[in-house]
mmCIF file of C-alpha atoms in Angstrom:
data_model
loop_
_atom_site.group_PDB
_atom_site.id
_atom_site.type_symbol
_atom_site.label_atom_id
_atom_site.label_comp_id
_atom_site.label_asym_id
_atom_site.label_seq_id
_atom_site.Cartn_x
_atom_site.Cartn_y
_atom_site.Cartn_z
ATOM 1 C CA UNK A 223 0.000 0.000 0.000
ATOM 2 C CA UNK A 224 1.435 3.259 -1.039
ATOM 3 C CA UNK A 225 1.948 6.081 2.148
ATOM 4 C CA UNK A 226 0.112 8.957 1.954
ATOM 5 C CA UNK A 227 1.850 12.522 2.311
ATOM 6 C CA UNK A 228 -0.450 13.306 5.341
ATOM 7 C CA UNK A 229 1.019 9.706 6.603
ATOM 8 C CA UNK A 230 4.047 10.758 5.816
ATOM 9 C CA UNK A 231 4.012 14.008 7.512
ATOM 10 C CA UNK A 232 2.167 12.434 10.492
ATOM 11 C CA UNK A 233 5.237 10.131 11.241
ATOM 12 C CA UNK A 234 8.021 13.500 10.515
ATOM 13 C CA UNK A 235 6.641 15.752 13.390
ATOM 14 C CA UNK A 236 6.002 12.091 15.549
ATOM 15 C CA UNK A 237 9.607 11.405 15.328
ATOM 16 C CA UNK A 238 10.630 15.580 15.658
ATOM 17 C CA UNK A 239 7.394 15.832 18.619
ATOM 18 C CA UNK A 240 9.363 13.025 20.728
ATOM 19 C CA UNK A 241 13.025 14.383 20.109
ATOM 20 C CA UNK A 242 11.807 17.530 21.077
ATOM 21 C CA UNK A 243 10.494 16.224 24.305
ATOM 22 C CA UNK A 244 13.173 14.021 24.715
ATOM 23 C CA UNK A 245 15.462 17.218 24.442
ATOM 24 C CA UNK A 246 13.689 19.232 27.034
ATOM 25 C CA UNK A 247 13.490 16.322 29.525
ATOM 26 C CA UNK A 248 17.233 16.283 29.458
ATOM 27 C CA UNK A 249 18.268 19.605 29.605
ATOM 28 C CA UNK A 250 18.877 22.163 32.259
ATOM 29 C CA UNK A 251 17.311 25.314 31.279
ATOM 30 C CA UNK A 252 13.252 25.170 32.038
ATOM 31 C CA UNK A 253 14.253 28.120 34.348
ATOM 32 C CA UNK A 254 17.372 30.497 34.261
ATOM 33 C CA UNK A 255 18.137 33.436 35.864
ATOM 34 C CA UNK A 256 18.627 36.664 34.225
ATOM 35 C CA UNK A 257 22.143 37.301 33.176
ATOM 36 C CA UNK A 258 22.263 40.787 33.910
ATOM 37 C CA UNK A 259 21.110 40.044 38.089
ATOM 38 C CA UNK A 260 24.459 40.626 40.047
ATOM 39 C CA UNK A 261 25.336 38.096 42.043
ATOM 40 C CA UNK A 262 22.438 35.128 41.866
ATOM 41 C CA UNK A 263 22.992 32.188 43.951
ATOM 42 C CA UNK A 264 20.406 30.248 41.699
ATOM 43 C CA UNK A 265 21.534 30.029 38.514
ATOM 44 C CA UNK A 266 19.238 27.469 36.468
ATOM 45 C CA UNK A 267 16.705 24.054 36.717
ATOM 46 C CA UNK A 268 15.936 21.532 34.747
ATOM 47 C CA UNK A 269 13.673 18.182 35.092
ATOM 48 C CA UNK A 270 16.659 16.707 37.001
ATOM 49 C CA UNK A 271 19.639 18.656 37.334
ATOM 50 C CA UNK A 272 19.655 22.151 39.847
ATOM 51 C CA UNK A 273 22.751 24.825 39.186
ATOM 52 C CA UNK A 274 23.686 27.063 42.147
ATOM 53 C CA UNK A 275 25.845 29.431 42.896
ATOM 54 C CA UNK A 276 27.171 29.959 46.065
ATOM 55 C CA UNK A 277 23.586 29.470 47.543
ATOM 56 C CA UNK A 278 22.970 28.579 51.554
ATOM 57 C CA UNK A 279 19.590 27.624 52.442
ATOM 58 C CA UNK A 280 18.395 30.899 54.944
ATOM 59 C CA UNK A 281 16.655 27.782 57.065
ATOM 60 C CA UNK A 282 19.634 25.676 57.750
ATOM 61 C CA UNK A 283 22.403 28.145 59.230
ATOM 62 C CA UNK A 284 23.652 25.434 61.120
ATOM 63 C CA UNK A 285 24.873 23.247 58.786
ATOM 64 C CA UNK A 286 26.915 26.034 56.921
ATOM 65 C CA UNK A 287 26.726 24.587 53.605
ATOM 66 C CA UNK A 288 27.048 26.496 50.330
ATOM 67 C CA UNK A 289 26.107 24.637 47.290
ATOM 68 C CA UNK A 290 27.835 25.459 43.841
ATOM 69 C CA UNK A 291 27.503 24.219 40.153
ATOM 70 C CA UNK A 292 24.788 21.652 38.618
ATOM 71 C CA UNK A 293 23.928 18.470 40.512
ATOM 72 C CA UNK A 294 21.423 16.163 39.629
ATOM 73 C CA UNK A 295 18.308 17.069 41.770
ATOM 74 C CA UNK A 296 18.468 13.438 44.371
ATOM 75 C CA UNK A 297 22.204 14.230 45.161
ATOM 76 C CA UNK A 298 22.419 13.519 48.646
ATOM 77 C CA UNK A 299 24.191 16.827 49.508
ATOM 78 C CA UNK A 300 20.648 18.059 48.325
ATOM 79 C CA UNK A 301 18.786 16.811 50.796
ATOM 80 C CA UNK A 302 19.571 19.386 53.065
ATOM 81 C CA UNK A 303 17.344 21.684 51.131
ATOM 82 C CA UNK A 304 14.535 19.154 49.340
ATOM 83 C CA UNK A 305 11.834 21.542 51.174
ATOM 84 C CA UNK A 306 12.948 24.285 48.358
ATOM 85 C CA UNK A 307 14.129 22.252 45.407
ATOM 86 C CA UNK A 308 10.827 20.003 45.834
ATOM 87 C CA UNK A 309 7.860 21.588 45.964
ATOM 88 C CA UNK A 310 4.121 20.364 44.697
ATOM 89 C CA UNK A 311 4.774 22.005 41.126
ATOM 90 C CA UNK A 312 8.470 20.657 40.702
ATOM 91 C CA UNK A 313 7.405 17.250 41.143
ATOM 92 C CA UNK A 314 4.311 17.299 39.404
ATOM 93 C CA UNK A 315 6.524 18.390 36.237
ATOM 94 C CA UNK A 316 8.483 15.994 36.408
ATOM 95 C CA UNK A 317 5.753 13.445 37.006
ATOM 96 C CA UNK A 318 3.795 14.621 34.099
ATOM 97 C CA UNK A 319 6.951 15.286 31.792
ATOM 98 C CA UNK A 320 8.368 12.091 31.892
ATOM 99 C CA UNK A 321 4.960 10.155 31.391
ATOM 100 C CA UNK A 322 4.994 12.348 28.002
ATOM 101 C CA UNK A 323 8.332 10.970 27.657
ATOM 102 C CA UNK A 324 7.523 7.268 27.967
ATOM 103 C CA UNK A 325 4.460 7.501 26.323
ATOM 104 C CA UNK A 326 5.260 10.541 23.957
ATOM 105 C CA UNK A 327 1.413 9.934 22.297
ATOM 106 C CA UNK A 328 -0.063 11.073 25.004
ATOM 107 C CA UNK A 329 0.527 15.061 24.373
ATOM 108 C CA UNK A 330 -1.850 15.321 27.556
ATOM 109 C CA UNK A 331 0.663 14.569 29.750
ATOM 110 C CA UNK A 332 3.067 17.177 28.437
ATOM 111 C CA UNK A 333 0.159 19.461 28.886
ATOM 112 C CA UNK A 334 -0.605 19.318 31.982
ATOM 113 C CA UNK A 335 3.051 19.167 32.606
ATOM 114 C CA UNK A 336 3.469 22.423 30.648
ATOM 115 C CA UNK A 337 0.532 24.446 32.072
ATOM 116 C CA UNK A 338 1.833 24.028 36.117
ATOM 117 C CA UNK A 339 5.367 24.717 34.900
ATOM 118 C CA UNK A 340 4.683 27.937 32.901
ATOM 119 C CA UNK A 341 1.823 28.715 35.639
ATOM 120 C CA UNK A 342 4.246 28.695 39.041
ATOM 121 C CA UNK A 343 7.896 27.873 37.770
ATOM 122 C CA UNK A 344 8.669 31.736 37.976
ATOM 123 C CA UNK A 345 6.615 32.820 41.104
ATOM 124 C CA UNK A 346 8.151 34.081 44.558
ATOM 125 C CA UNK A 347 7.283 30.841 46.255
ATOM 126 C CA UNK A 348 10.085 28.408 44.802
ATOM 127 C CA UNK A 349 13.441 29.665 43.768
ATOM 128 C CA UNK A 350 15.686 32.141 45.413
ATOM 129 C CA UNK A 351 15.320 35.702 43.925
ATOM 130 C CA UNK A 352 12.382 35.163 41.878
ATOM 131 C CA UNK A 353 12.124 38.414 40.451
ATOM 132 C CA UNK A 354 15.442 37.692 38.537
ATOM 133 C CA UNK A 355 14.217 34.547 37.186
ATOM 134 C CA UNK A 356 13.018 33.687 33.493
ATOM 135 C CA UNK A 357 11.424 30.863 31.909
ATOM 136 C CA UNK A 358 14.180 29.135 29.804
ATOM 137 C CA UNK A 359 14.249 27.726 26.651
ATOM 138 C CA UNK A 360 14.342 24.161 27.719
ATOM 139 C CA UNK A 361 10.700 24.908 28.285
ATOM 140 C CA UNK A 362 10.691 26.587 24.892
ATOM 141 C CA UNK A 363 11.582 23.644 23.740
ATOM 142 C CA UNK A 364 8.674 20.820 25.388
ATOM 143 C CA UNK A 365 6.137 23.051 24.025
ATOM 144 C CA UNK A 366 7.472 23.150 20.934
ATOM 145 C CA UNK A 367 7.665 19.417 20.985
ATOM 146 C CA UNK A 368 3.723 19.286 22.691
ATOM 147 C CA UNK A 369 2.689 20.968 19.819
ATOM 148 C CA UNK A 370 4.281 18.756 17.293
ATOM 149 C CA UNK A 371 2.797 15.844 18.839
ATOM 150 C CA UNK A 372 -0.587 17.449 18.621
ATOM 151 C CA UNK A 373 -0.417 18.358 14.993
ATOM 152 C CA UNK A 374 0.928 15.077 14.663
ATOM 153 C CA UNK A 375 -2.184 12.786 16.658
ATOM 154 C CA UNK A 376 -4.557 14.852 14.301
ATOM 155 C CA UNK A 377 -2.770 13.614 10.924
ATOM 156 C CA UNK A 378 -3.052 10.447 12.119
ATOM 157 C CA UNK A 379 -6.367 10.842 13.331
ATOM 158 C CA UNK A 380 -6.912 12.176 9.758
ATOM 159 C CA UNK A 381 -4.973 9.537 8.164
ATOM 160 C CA UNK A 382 -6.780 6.548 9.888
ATOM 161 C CA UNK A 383 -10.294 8.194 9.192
ATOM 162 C CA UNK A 384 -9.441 8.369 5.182
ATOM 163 C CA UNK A 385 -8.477 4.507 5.522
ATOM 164 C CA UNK A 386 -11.549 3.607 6.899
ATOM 165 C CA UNK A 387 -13.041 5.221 4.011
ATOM 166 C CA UNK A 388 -11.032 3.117 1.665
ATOM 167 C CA UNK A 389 -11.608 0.358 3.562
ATOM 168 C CA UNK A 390 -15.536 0.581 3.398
ATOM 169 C CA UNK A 391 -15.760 1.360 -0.240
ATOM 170 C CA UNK A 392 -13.611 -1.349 -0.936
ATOM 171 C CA UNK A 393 -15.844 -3.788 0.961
ATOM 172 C CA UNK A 394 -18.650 -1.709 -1.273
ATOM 173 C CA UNK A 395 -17.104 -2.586 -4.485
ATOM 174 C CA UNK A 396 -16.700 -6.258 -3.512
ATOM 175 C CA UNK A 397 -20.159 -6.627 -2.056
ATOM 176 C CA UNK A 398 -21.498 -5.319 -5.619
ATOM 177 C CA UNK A 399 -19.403 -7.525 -7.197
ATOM 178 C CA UNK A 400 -20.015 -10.530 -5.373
ATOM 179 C CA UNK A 401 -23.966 -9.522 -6.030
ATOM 180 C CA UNK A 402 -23.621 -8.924 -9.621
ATOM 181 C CA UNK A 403 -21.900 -12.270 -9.990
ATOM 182 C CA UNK A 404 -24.754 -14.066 -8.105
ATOM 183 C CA UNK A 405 -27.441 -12.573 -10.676
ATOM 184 C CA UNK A 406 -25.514 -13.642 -13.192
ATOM 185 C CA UNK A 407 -25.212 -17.353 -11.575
ATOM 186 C CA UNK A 408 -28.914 -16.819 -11.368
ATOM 187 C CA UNK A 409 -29.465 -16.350 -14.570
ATOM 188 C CA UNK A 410 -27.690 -18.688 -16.102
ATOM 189 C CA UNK A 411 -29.804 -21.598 -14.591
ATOM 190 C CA UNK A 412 -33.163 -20.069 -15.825
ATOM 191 C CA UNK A 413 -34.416 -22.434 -18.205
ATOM 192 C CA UNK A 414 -35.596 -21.724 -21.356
#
């Protein structure tokens, strides 16, 4: 059977939709601090990797620990501050992100993913000097990707409805067959 171009096109911006996603679930930049801030001590996030810089948690003073560079998020030095690194929307990102990862047909995931990131990710209530703080283009990136997956679930949505359509006239064409050959069976045993 010959592949249609909306097939075609359908299985393009599949395979760019899940690169895209797979991109932005391994990179560090969903948020990023502004360049032009003086001295940040929070310097960028991703779905799994935090970069400080030179940042002590204002509710631990006793432990005296400054944390600088990127670290994956579950480092164990990290612990000390889970309470700010994991909060409600943080995880539910990552929840929702990497269900679009594993099942990267399922745009809804992404979605919802998408919507509590962009809706909370730069508020005052998560990372240190909020004001200073910009959406990066890691999360440029996953919507970019959500949308390809989108466009690409309706051209296949498109292309399956069209091959039902074949399918049926198909069956038409041999039912009228297989009808005309029975009148002709039919006729053929008429005596005269």
């Amino acid at each position: 059977m010959a592949k249609s171009r909306n097939g075609l096109t359908a299985v393009g911006l599949s395979v760019l939709g899940a690169f895209l996603v797979l991109l932005a679930f391994t990179t560090k930049n969903w948020l990023v601090t502004n360049v032009n801030f003086g001295h940040p001590k929070f310097e960028r996030i991703g779905l799994w990797v935090v970069c400080f810089k030179d940042f002590e948690d204002p509710l631990h003073w006793f432990f005296n620990t400054r944390f600088h560079s990127c670290w994956w998020v579950f480092e164990e030095e990290y612990y000390i501050i889970d309470d700010i690194l994991f909060k409600g929307l943080y995880i539910a990102t990552q929840f929702f992100f990497s269900t679009c990862l594993l099942l990267t047909v399922f745009a809804v995931c992404s979605t919802i993913a998408l919507i509590i990131f962009g809706s909370y990710a730069d508020s005052r209530v998560w990372m240190p000097n909020w004001e200073h703080n910009d959406i990066g283009w890691s999360y440029g990136v996953a919507v970019t990707g959500t949308i390809t997956l989108y466009v690409s679930g309706v051209l296949y949505g498109i292309e399956c409805r069209a091959h039902m359509i074949k399918c049926k006239r198909m069956d038409t064409q041999r039912d009228n067959y297989n009808s005309d050959s029975d009148d002709i069976k039919q006729m053929s045993h008429i005596d005269i």
